[in-house]
Coordinates of C-alpha atoms and ligand atoms in Angstrom, one line a residue:
X4 CA 2.4 12.0 41.7
X5 CA 5.5 14.0 41.0
X6 CA 5.3 17.0 38.6
X7 CA 6.4 17.1 35.0
X8 CA 10.0 16.2 34.2
X9 CA 11.6 18.6 31.7
X10 CA 13.4 16.9 28.8
X11 CA 15.4 18.1 25.8
X12 CA 14.3 20.5 23.1
X13 CA 14.2 19.5 19.4
X14 CA 13.4 21.3 16.2
X15 CA 10.4 19.0 15.8
X16 CA 8.6 16.3 17.7
X17 CA 6.7 13.7 15.7
X18 CA 3.9 12.0 17.6
X19 CA 3.5 8.5 16.2
X20 CA 5.8 6.2 14.2
X21 CA 3.3 5.0 11.6
X22 CA 4.4 5.3 8.0
X23 CA 3.2 8.9 7.9
X24 CA 5.1 10.0 11.0
X25 CA 8.2 8.3 9.8
X26 CA 8.0 9.9 6.4
X27 CA 7.6 13.3 8.1
X28 CA 10.5 12.6 10.4
X29 CA 12.8 11.6 7.4
X30 CA 11.8 14.7 5.4
X31 CA 12.6 17.0 8.3
X32 CA 15.9 15.2 9.1
X33 CA 16.8 15.7 5.4
X34 CA 16.4 19.4 6.0
X35 CA 18.8 19.2 8.9
X36 CA 16.3 19.4 11.7
X37 CA 16.8 17.7 15.0
X38 CA 13.8 15.4 15.3
X39 CA 12.4 13.1 18.0
X40 CA 9.7 10.6 17.2
X41 CA 7.6 9.4 20.1
X42 CA 5.6 6.1 19.6
X43 CA 3.1 4.7 22.1
X44 CA 3.6 1.0 21.0
X45 CA 6.8 -1.0 21.9
X46 CA 7.8 -1.0 18.2
X47 CA 7.6 1.4 15.3
X48 CA 5.4 0.9 12.3
X49 CA 1.8 1.8 13.1
X50 CA -0.5 -0.2 10.9
X51 CA 2.6 -1.4 8.9
X52 CA 4.0 -4.1 11.2
X53 CA 4.5 -7.8 11.2
X54 CA 4.7 -10.4 13.9
X55 CA 5.2 -14.1 14.6
X56 CA 2.4 -14.4 17.2
X57 CA 0.5 -17.2 15.5
X58 CA 3.5 -19.6 14.9
X59 CA 7.2 -19.0 15.3
X60 CA 7.9 -20.1 11.7
X61 CA 5.2 -17.8 10.2
X62 CA 5.5 -14.1 9.7
X63 CA 2.1 -12.4 9.6
X64 CA 1.4 -8.8 8.7
X65 CA -0.6 -7.5 11.7
X66 CA -2.5 -5.0 9.7
X67 CA -1.7 -3.8 6.1
X68 CA 0.0 -6.1 3.6
X69 CA 0.1 -4.9 -0.1
X70 CA 1.6 -1.6 -1.1
X71 CA 0.7 -0.4 -4.6
X72 CA 0.4 3.2 -3.3
X73 CA 3.8 3.0 -1.7
X74 CA 5.3 1.6 -5.0
X75 CA 3.8 4.6 -6.8
X76 CA 4.8 7.2 -4.2
X77 CA 7.5 9.6 -5.4
X78 CA 8.1 10.5 -1.7
X79 CA 8.9 6.9 -0.7
X80 CA 11.0 6.4 -3.9
X81 CA 13.1 9.5 -3.0
X82 CA 14.1 7.8 0.3
X83 CA 15.8 4.9 -1.6
X84 CA 14.6 2.5 1.1
X85 CA 16.2 -0.4 -0.8
X86 CA 19.5 1.0 0.7
X87 CA 18.0 0.5 4.1
X88 CA 17.0 -3.1 3.9
X89 CA 13.7 -3.0 1.9
X90 CA 13.2 -5.5 -0.9
X91 CA 9.9 -5.6 -2.8
X92 CA 8.5 -9.0 -3.7
X93 CA 5.6 -9.8 -6.1
X94 CA 3.2 -12.7 -6.4
X95 CA 3.0 -14.5 -9.8
X96 CA -0.3 -12.6 -10.3
X97 CA -1.5 -9.3 -8.6
X98 CA -5.0 -10.3 -7.8
X99 CA -7.5 -13.1 -8.3
X100 CA -11.2 -13.3 -7.7
X101 CA -12.6 -16.9 -7.6
X102 CA -16.2 -17.3 -8.7
X103 CA -18.6 -20.1 -7.7
X104 CA -18.5 -21.4 -11.3
X105 CA -14.8 -22.3 -10.9
X106 CA -13.5 -19.4 -13.0
X107 CA -11.2 -16.7 -11.8
X108 CA -11.2 -13.0 -12.6
X109 CA -7.5 -12.2 -12.7
X110 CA -5.3 -9.1 -12.7
X111 CA -1.8 -10.0 -13.9
X112 CA 1.0 -7.5 -13.9
X113 CA 1.3 -8.0 -17.7
X114 CA -1.7 -6.2 -19.1
X115 CA -1.6 -8.4 -22.2
X116 CA -2.1 -11.4 -20.0
X117 CA -4.9 -9.8 -18.1
X118 CA -6.6 -8.8 -21.4
X119 CA -6.2 -12.3 -22.9
X120 CA -7.8 -13.9 -19.8
X121 CA -10.7 -11.4 -19.9
X122 CA -11.1 -12.0 -23.6
X123 CA -11.4 -15.7 -23.0
X124 CA -14.4 -15.0 -20.8
X125 CA -16.2 -12.4 -22.9
X126 CA -15.3 -11.3 -26.5
X127 CA -14.3 -7.7 -26.6
X128 CA -13.4 -7.3 -22.9
X129 CA -9.7 -7.8 -23.6
X130 CA -9.6 -4.9 -26.0
X131 CA -11.7 -2.7 -23.7
X132 CA -9.3 -3.5 -20.9
X133 CA -6.3 -2.5 -23.0
X134 CA -8.1 0.7 -24.0
X135 CA -8.5 1.6 -20.3
X136 CA -4.8 0.9 -19.7
X137 CA -3.8 3.1 -22.6
X138 CA -5.9 6.0 -21.4
X139 CA -4.4 5.6 -18.0
X140 CA -0.9 5.6 -19.5
X141 CA -1.5 9.2 -20.6
X142 CA -2.6 10.6 -17.3
X143 CA -2.1 8.0 -14.6
X144 CA 1.3 9.2 -13.3
X145 CA 0.1 12.9 -13.1
X146 CA -3.1 11.8 -11.5
X147 CA -1.3 9.8 -8.8
X148 CA 1.1 12.5 -8.2
X149 CA -1.7 15.1 -7.9
X150 CA -3.5 12.8 -5.4
X151 CA -0.4 12.4 -3.3
X152 CA 0.7 16.1 -3.1
X153 CA -0.9 19.0 -1.2
X154 CA -4.3 20.2 -2.5
X155 CA -4.7 21.9 -5.0
X156 CA -2.3 19.7 -7.1
X157 CA -0.7 22.7 -8.8
X158 CA 2.5 20.8 -9.9
X159 CA 0.6 17.8 -11.3
X160 CA -1.9 20.0 -13.3
X161 CA 0.2 20.7 -16.4
X162 CA 0.9 16.9 -16.9
X163 CA -2.8 16.1 -16.4
X164 CA -3.9 18.8 -18.9
X165 CA -1.3 17.6 -21.4
X166 CA -2.4 13.9 -21.2
X167 CA -6.1 14.4 -20.9
X168 CA -7.0 15.0 -24.5
X169 CA -5.3 11.7 -25.6
X170 CA -7.0 9.8 -22.7
X171 CA -10.4 10.8 -23.9
X172 CA -10.8 14.4 -22.5
X173 CA -14.1 15.1 -20.8
X174 CA -15.2 11.5 -21.4
X175 CA -12.3 10.2 -19.3
X176 CA -13.1 12.7 -16.5
X177 CA -16.7 11.5 -16.6
X178 CA -15.5 7.9 -16.5
X179 CA -13.5 8.6 -13.4
X180 CA -16.5 10.2 -11.8
X181 CA -18.8 7.3 -12.6
X182 CA -19.6 4.9 -9.7
X183 CA -17.7 1.6 -9.9
X184 CA -20.7 -0.7 -10.6
X185 CA -22.1 1.6 -13.4
X186 CA -18.6 1.9 -14.8
X187 CA -18.1 -1.8 -15.0
X188 CA -21.4 -2.2 -16.9
X189 CA -20.6 0.6 -19.2
X190 CA -17.1 -0.6 -20.2
X191 CA -17.4 -4.4 -20.2
X192 CA -19.7 -7.1 -21.2
X193 CA -18.5 -9.9 -18.9
X194 CA -18.6 -10.2 -15.2
X195 CA -14.8 -10.7 -14.6
X196 CA -13.6 -7.1 -15.3
X197 CA -16.7 -5.8 -13.4
X198 CA -15.6 -7.8 -10.4
X199 CA -12.0 -6.5 -10.7
X200 CA -13.3 -2.9 -10.6
X201 CA -15.9 -3.5 -7.9
X202 CA -13.4 -5.4 -5.7
X203 CA -10.8 -2.8 -5.9
X204 CA -13.3 0.0 -5.2
X205 CA -14.2 -2.1 -2.1
X206 CA -10.8 -1.3 -0.6
X207 CA -12.2 2.1 0.3
X208 CA -15.5 2.7 2.1
X209 CA -17.1 4.5 -0.7
X210 CA -20.4 2.9 -1.7
X211 CA -20.1 1.3 -5.1
X212 CA -22.9 3.4 -6.5
X213 CA -21.4 6.7 -5.3
X214 CA -19.0 9.1 -6.9
X215 CA -15.4 8.3 -6.0
X216 CA -15.8 4.5 -6.2
X217 CA -15.0 4.5 -9.9
X218 CA -11.8 6.5 -9.4
X219 CA -10.7 4.1 -6.6
X220 CA -11.5 1.1 -8.8
X221 CA -9.6 2.4 -11.8
X222 CA -6.7 3.7 -9.7
X223 CA -6.1 0.4 -7.9
X224 CA -6.6 -1.8 -11.1
X225 CA -4.2 0.4 -13.1
X226 CA -1.6 0.5 -10.3
X227 CA -1.9 -3.3 -10.4
X228 CA -1.0 -3.1 -14.1
X229 CA 1.8 -0.6 -13.7
X230 CA 3.5 -1.1 -10.3
X231 CA 1.8 -4.3 -9.1
X232 CA 0.7 -4.9 -5.5
X233 CA 4.2 -5.5 -4.0
X234 CA 5.0 -6.7 -0.4
X235 CA 8.2 -6.1 1.6
X236 CA 10.4 -9.2 1.8
X237 CA 10.2 -10.6 5.3
X238 CA 7.1 -8.8 6.4
X239 CA 5.3 -5.5 6.2
X240 CA 7.3 -4.3 9.2
X241 CA 10.4 -4.2 7.0
X242 CA 9.0 -1.2 5.2
X243 CA 8.6 1.0 8.3
X244 CA 11.8 -0.4 9.8
X245 CA 13.6 0.8 6.7
X246 CA 12.1 4.2 7.2
X247 CA 13.1 4.2 10.8
X248 CA 16.6 3.1 10.0
X249 CA 17.1 5.8 7.4
X250 CA 15.8 8.4 9.9
X251 CA 18.1 7.3 12.8
X252 CA 21.0 7.1 10.3
X253 CA 20.5 10.8 9.7
X254 CA 20.7 11.4 13.5
X255 CA 17.0 11.3 14.3
X256 CA 15.8 9.7 17.6
X257 CA 12.9 7.3 18.1
X258 CA 11.5 6.5 21.5
X259 CA 9.0 3.7 21.7
X260 CA 6.5 2.9 24.5
X261 CA 6.2 6.6 25.0
X262 CA 2.6 7.8 24.6
X263 CA 2.0 11.5 24.2
X264 CA -1.0 12.6 26.1
X265 CA -0.9 16.4 25.6
X266 CA 0.3 18.8 23.0
X267 CA 1.5 21.9 24.9
X268 CA 0.2 25.2 23.7
X269 CA 1.5 28.7 24.5
X270 CA -0.1 31.8 23.0
X271 CA -1.8 29.8 20.3
X272 CA 1.3 28.0 19.3
X273 CA 2.2 24.3 19.8
X274 CA 5.5 24.3 21.7
X275 CA 6.0 20.7 22.7
X276 CA 4.4 17.6 24.2
X277 CA 3.9 15.9 27.6
X278 CA 4.1 12.1 27.7
X279 CA 2.0 9.8 29.8
X280 CA 4.9 9.5 32.2
X281 CA 4.8 13.3 32.7
X282 CA 8.0 14.1 30.7
X283 CA 7.8 17.5 28.9
X284 CA 9.6 17.7 25.6
X285 CA 9.8 20.9 23.7
X286 CA 9.7 21.6 20.0
X287 CA 11.3 24.8 18.6
X288 CA 9.5 24.7 15.2
X289 CA 6.9 22.0 14.9
X290 CA 4.8 19.3 16.5
X291 CA 3.8 16.8 13.8
X292 CA 0.9 14.6 14.8
X293 CA 0.6 11.2 13.1
X294 CA -2.6 10.9 15.2
X295 CA -6.2 10.3 14.1
X296 CA -8.0 13.7 14.0
X297 CA -10.6 12.7 16.6
X298 CA -7.8 12.1 19.1
X299 CA -5.8 15.1 18.2
X300 CA -8.5 17.7 18.5
X301 CA -10.0 17.9 22.0
X302 CA -7.9 15.1 23.5
X303 CA -4.2 15.5 22.8
X304 CA -4.9 19.2 22.3
X305 CA -7.1 20.5 25.1
X306 CA -10.5 21.8 24.0
X307 CA -9.7 25.2 25.5
X308 CA -6.8 25.5 23.1
X309 CA -8.9 25.0 20.0
X310 CA -11.3 27.4 18.2
X311 CA -14.9 26.5 18.7
X312 CA -15.3 26.1 14.9
X313 CA -12.8 23.1 15.0
X314 CA -14.5 21.5 18.0
X315 CA -17.9 21.9 16.3
X316 CA -16.7 20.4 13.0
X317 CA -15.0 17.5 14.8
X318 CA -18.3 16.5 16.3
X319 CA -19.3 15.8 12.7
X320 CA -16.1 13.9 11.9
X321 CA -17.1 10.7 10.2
X322 CA -15.1 7.5 10.9
X323 CA -14.8 4.8 8.3
X324 CA -16.3 1.4 9.2
X325 CA -14.9 -1.1 11.6
X326 CA -12.9 -4.2 10.7
X327 CA -12.5 -7.8 11.6
X328 CA -9.2 -9.4 10.5
X329 CA -8.4 -13.1 10.6
X330 CA -4.9 -14.6 10.2
X331 CA -4.1 -18.2 9.5
X332 CA -1.0 -20.3 9.5
X333 CA -1.7 -23.0 7.0
X334 CA 0.3 -26.3 6.6
X335 CA -0.2 -26.2 2.9
X336 CA -1.4 -24.0 0.1
X337 CA -5.0 -23.0 -0.1
X338 CA -6.8 -25.9 -1.7
X339 CA -8.8 -23.9 -4.2
X340 CA -11.4 -26.2 -5.8
X341 CA -10.4 -24.8 -9.1
X342 CA -6.9 -23.5 -9.1
X343 CA -6.2 -20.0 -10.6
X344 CA -4.3 -19.8 -13.9
X345 CA -1.6 -17.7 -12.1
X346 CA -1.2 -17.7 -8.3
X347 CA -2.4 -14.3 -6.9
X348 CA -1.1 -12.5 -3.8
X349 CA -4.4 -10.7 -3.2
X350 CA -7.6 -12.6 -3.4
X351 CA -11.1 -11.0 -3.3
X352 CA -14.0 -13.2 -2.2
X353 CA -17.6 -12.3 -3.2
X354 CA -19.8 -14.3 -5.5
X355 CA -20.8 -11.4 -7.8
X356 CA -20.7 -7.6 -8.2
X357 CA -24.3 -7.6 -6.8
X358 CA -23.3 -9.6 -3.7
X359 CA -20.4 -7.4 -3.1
X360 CA -22.6 -4.3 -3.4
X361 CA -25.1 -5.9 -1.0
X362 CA -22.4 -6.7 1.6
X363 CA -21.2 -3.0 1.6
X364 CA -24.7 -1.8 1.7
X365 CA -25.5 -3.9 4.7
X366 CA -22.4 -2.4 6.5
X367 CA -23.7 1.1 5.6
X368 CA -27.1 0.1 7.0
X369 CA -25.4 -0.9 10.3
X370 CA -26.0 -4.6 9.8
X371 CA -23.3 -7.3 10.3
X372 CA -22.9 -8.5 6.7
X373 CA -24.4 -11.9 5.9
X374 CA -21.9 -12.6 3.1
X375 CA -19.0 -10.3 3.9
X376 CA -16.7 -9.2 1.0
X377 CA -13.3 -10.6 2.0
X378 CA -10.0 -9.1 1.1
X379 CA -7.5 -12.0 1.4
X380 CA -3.7 -12.1 1.3
X381 CA -1.7 -15.2 0.4
X382 CA 1.5 -13.9 1.7
X383 CA 3.8 -16.8 1.2
X384 CA 2.7 -16.8 -2.4
X385 CA 3.8 -13.2 -2.6
X386 CA 6.9 -13.6 -0.6
X387 CA 8.3 -17.2 0.0
X388 CA 10.2 -16.0 3.1
X389 CA 7.0 -15.6 5.1
X390 CA 6.7 -19.3 6.1
X391 CA 8.3 -22.7 5.4
X392 CA 8.2 -24.2 1.9
X393 CA 4.8 -25.6 0.9
X394 CA 2.9 -23.7 3.6
X395 CA 0.9 -20.4 3.5
X396 CA 0.8 -17.4 5.8
X397 CA -2.7 -16.0 5.1
X398 CA -5.1 -13.4 6.3
X399 CA -8.5 -12.0 5.4
X400 CA -10.3 -8.9 6.6
X401 CA -13.6 -7.4 6.1
X402 CA -15.6 -4.4 7.3
X403 CA -18.4 -4.3 9.8
X404 CA -20.4 -1.4 11.1
X405 CA -18.9 0.9 13.8
X406 CA -22.2 0.3 15.6
X407 CA -24.4 -2.5 14.5
X408 CA -28.2 -2.8 14.9
X409 CA -28.6 -6.3 13.6
X410 CA -27.0 -9.4 12.0
X411 CA -28.0 -9.8 8.4
X412 CA -26.8 -13.4 8.7
X413 CA -28.2 -16.2 10.8
X414 CA -25.8 -16.4 13.8
X415 CA -27.2 -13.6 15.8
X416 CA -23.9 -11.8 16.0
X417 CA -24.5 -8.8 18.2
X418 CA -21.8 -6.5 16.9
X419 CA -20.3 -5.9 20.3
X420 CA -17.2 -7.7 19.1
X421 CA -16.4 -9.6 22.2
X422 CA -14.6 -13.0 21.8
X423 CA -17.9 -14.8 21.0
X424 CA -18.8 -12.3 18.2
X425 CA -15.3 -12.3 16.8
X426 CA -15.0 -16.1 16.7
X427 CA -18.4 -16.6 15.2
X428 CA -17.8 -13.9 12.6
X429 CA -14.4 -15.4 11.8
X430 CA -16.2 -18.7 11.3
X431 CA -18.5 -17.0 8.8
X432 CA -15.5 -15.5 7.0
X433 CA -13.7 -18.9 7.0
X434 CA -16.8 -20.6 5.7
X435 CA -16.7 -18.3 2.6
X436 CA -13.2 -19.5 1.9
X437 CA -14.1 -23.1 2.7
X438 CA -16.8 -23.1 0.0
X439 CA -14.3 -22.1 -2.6
X440 CA -11.5 -24.2 -1.2
X441 CA -13.0 -27.4 0.4
X442 CA -10.6 -28.7 3.1
X443 CA -9.3 -25.2 3.9
X444 CA -10.1 -25.8 7.6
X445 CA -8.0 -28.9 7.8
X446 CA -4.9 -26.9 6.7
X447 CA -5.2 -24.5 9.6
X448 CA -2.3 -24.9 12.1
X449 CA -3.4 -21.8 14.0
X450 CA -5.8 -18.9 13.7
X451 CA -5.9 -15.4 15.2
X452 CA -8.9 -13.1 15.2
X453 CA -8.3 -9.3 15.5
X454 CA -11.6 -7.6 16.2
X455 CA -12.0 -3.8 16.5
X456 CA -10.8 -3.7 20.1
X457 CA -7.7 -5.8 19.4
X458 CA -6.8 -3.6 16.3
X459 CA -7.2 -0.4 18.4
X460 CA -5.2 -1.8 21.3
X461 CA -2.3 -2.4 18.8
X462 CA -2.6 1.0 17.2
X463 CA -4.8 3.7 18.8
X464 CA -5.4 5.4 15.5
X465 CA -7.6 2.5 14.4
X466 CA -10.5 3.9 16.4
X467 CA -13.2 1.2 16.6
X468 CA -11.4 -0.7 14.0
X469 CA -11.5 2.1 11.4
X470 CA -8.5 1.6 9.0
X471 CA -8.4 4.9 7.1
X472 CA -8.4 7.7 9.7
X473 CA -11.9 8.7 8.7
X474 CA -14.2 7.9 5.8
X475 CA -12.9 8.2 2.3
X476 CA -16.3 9.4 1.0
X477 CA -16.5 12.7 -0.8
X478 CA -18.0 14.6 2.1
X479 CA -14.7 14.2 3.9
X480 CA -12.2 14.5 1.2
X481 CA -9.9 17.2 -0.3
X482 CA -10.6 20.5 1.4
X483 CA -13.1 18.8 3.7
X484 CA -10.5 16.5 5.2
X485 CA -10.6 16.0 8.2
X486 CA -12.8 19.1 8.7
X487 CA -13.8 21.9 6.3
X488 CA -10.7 24.0 5.7
X489 CA -8.0 24.1 3.2
X490 CA -7.2 20.4 3.0
X491 CA -3.7 21.1 4.1
X492 CA -1.5 19.9 7.0
X493 CA -1.7 23.2 8.9
X494 CA -4.0 23.1 11.9
X495 CA -5.7 25.9 13.8
X496 CA -2.6 26.0 16.0
X497 CA 0.6 27.5 14.7
X498 CA 3.4 25.0 14.9
X499 CA 1.0 21.9 14.9
X500 CA 0.7 19.9 11.7
X501 CA -1.6 16.9 11.0
X502 CA 0.4 14.1 9.4
X503 CA -1.9 11.1 9.7
X504 CA -4.3 9.4 7.3
X505 CA -6.9 11.8 8.7
X506 CA -5.3 14.5 6.5
X507 CA -5.6 14.8 2.7
X508 CA -5.4 12.4 0.8
X509 CA -6.3 9.9 3.5
X510 CA -5.5 6.2 4.2
X511 CA -3.2 3.9 2.5
X512 CA 0.6 3.6 2.7
X513 CA 2.0 6.3 0.4
X514 CA 3.4 8.8 2.9
X515 CA 1.6 11.8 1.4
X516 CA 0.1 13.2 4.7
X517 CA 3.5 12.8 6.4
X518 CA 5.3 14.5 3.5
X519 CA 2.8 17.3 3.2
X520 CA 3.1 18.0 7.0
X521 CA 6.9 18.2 6.9
X522 CA 6.7 20.4 3.8
X523 CA 4.3 22.7 5.6
X524 CA 6.4 22.9 8.7
X525 CA 9.5 23.7 6.7
X526 CA 7.7 26.4 4.7
X527 CA 6.3 27.9 7.9
X528 CA 9.7 28.1 9.5
X529 CA 11.1 29.8 6.3
X530 CA 8.3 32.4 6.5
X531 CA 9.0 33.0 10.2
X532 CA 12.7 33.6 9.6
X533 CA 11.9 35.6 6.4
X534 CA 14.1 33.4 4.3
X535 CA 13.2 32.4 0.7
Ligands
LIG602 C1 -6.2 -4.1 8.8 C2 -5.6 -3.1 7.9 C3 -5.3 -3.4 6.6 C4 -4.8 -2.4 5.7 N1 -4.4 -2.8 4.5 C5 -3.7 -1.9 3.7 C6 -3.0 -2.3 2.6 O1 -2.9 -3.5 2.3 N2 -2.3 -1.4 1.8 C7 -2.3 0.0 2.2 O2 -1.7 0.8 1.5 N3 -2.9 0.4 3.3 C8 -3.6 -0.5 4.1 N4 -4.2 -0.1 5.3 C9 -4.2 1.3 5.7 C10 -2.8 1.8 6.1 O3 -2.2 0.9 7.0 C11 -3.0 3.1 6.9 O4 -3.7 4.0 6.1 C12 -1.6 3.7 7.3 O5 -0.9 2.8 8.2 C13 -1.8 5.1 8.0 O6 -0.6 5.5 8.4 P1 -0.4 6.6 9.6 O7 1.0 6.8 9.8 O8 -1.3 7.7 9.3 O9 -1.1 5.9 10.9 P2 -0.8 4.5 11.6 O10 -0.2 3.6 10.7 O11 -2.1 4.1 12.2 O12 0.3 4.9 12.7 C14 0.0 5.8 13.7 C15 1.0 5.5 14.8 O13 0.9 6.6 15.8 C16 0.9 6.0 17.1 N5 0.2 6.9 18.0 C17 -1.1 7.4 17.9 N6 -1.3 8.2 18.9 C18 -0.2 8.3 19.7 C19 0.1 9.1 20.8 N7 -0.8 9.8 21.5 N8 1.4 9.0 21.3 C20 2.3 8.2 20.7 N9 2.1 7.5 19.6 C21 0.8 7.5 19.1 C22 0.3 4.7 17.0 O14 0.6 3.8 18.0 C23 0.8 4.2 15.6 O15 2.0 3.5 15.7 C24 -4.7 -1.1 6.2 C25 -5.0 -0.7 7.5 C26 -5.4 -1.7 8.4 C27 -5.7 -1.4 9.8

């Protein structure tokens, strides 16, 4: 093998072109830095990509699909991505949750419509929903901005403190700390709003009876009421492509199919990277890692370059659960036995809050869930450009244990996620939809199953099919993310910044870890140069 090839020097090198890496790259380019982004995959986007693998006429989002957090993100808004080809589209309704009795719990963008539908099901729930919305109106924006900026959220605090008394003061804080299932029972009499809360909490891996699940539930429901669950016209990949186009328009460089295998360290400072091909690229001011923490520490950065404390803490780094995702190209709309009052983009599938809780509990108990909770996307409903008129580009995903000890269902799925496990589990998932939409199977033109291995092969940050760069549970949040410290983008190595979903505030497409990392890099450079 030949020795390392020396390449150019940049102000910053960003490892990984996921949304967070691209946000960091844009931010640094805005500051006039010369920036190179290196991406292992053949295309940019990380877990925000789309493809036409299933059918040439159908666009499928390979991973993520709905972007309430992106729509609420001030960072992304500041990039004016609409000027770089991004157009947001909305389904007629944000979210629907079909029940076995034929009714639908619905989240409509118009809160009055949501409230009226909830009121029809249970007297008083409409008013209770509107009360929740009006409390949120007072603090929601500050809360979201506090969540999406570095910890502690100093800038958001005044707004929060101003709004809190009108939102209910300490009672509102208590409400946000209440677990999702308890909260649903406390606020509402009917099952529909309880399902909306529980289903939205189920987007994170926080148990529905644990602190944090209530905040997640309220956050996503209220974002549904304020910004909706939008999708990029033409496919998820248009969002990251817009970020990449803006960045290259500023003079930034992106090189794909370039895996970084080592962060180079000299005298305790990150000074560049070495690619898998042996090319050495140097960074004057910063290496920004859009890399899952468990790969960064001890793999990309050699163990000998890290303090023992970091290595020890990383041994206790807790991944979030694994994932199985199924995509379908359908030759017609989903034949829901009882059609929803408004056609939703996102659909949640679980018969009751109790069944939903049980499914998540089984995953926590390392069992393959018998009745998995499905997150479903009707993408053509949300964006008619995704497939020909009258058809549907659809997906569903659900979580499974990182390592399973048994199948809580009857099929003896072993949890090794080879082709047999994946196909049988996909049948179980499809069976859940078929029960609510008889004839669904006959609409399928083609199906693709992405198990944990397939997800990771397409994006190595999705270790074992984990989607959020580490658990979202309280023991690994804020100053504890990814390891106990300050909850900031700085790492034990000068010049190295963590920009991925493994950093505060975690997963979801909002760009906060990327923005925080860029901000920290710029601040450090100013300190070094002694400039204000
Ligand atoms: C199936 C699925 C569904 C989801 N649904 C939603 C949703 O609907 N809405 C939402 O907001 N969020 C959703 N998420 C979560 C969201 O996609 C992630 O939180 C987000 O993409 C994280 O962004 P990131 O930039 O930190 O990492 P990623 O998007 O994972 O990007 C990391 C990039 O870095 C590259 N990389 C890693 N290591 C190296 C290396 N050594 N050298 C070079 N390149 C490297 C990878 O190839 C990848 O391109 C979903 C995720 C998954 C997997």
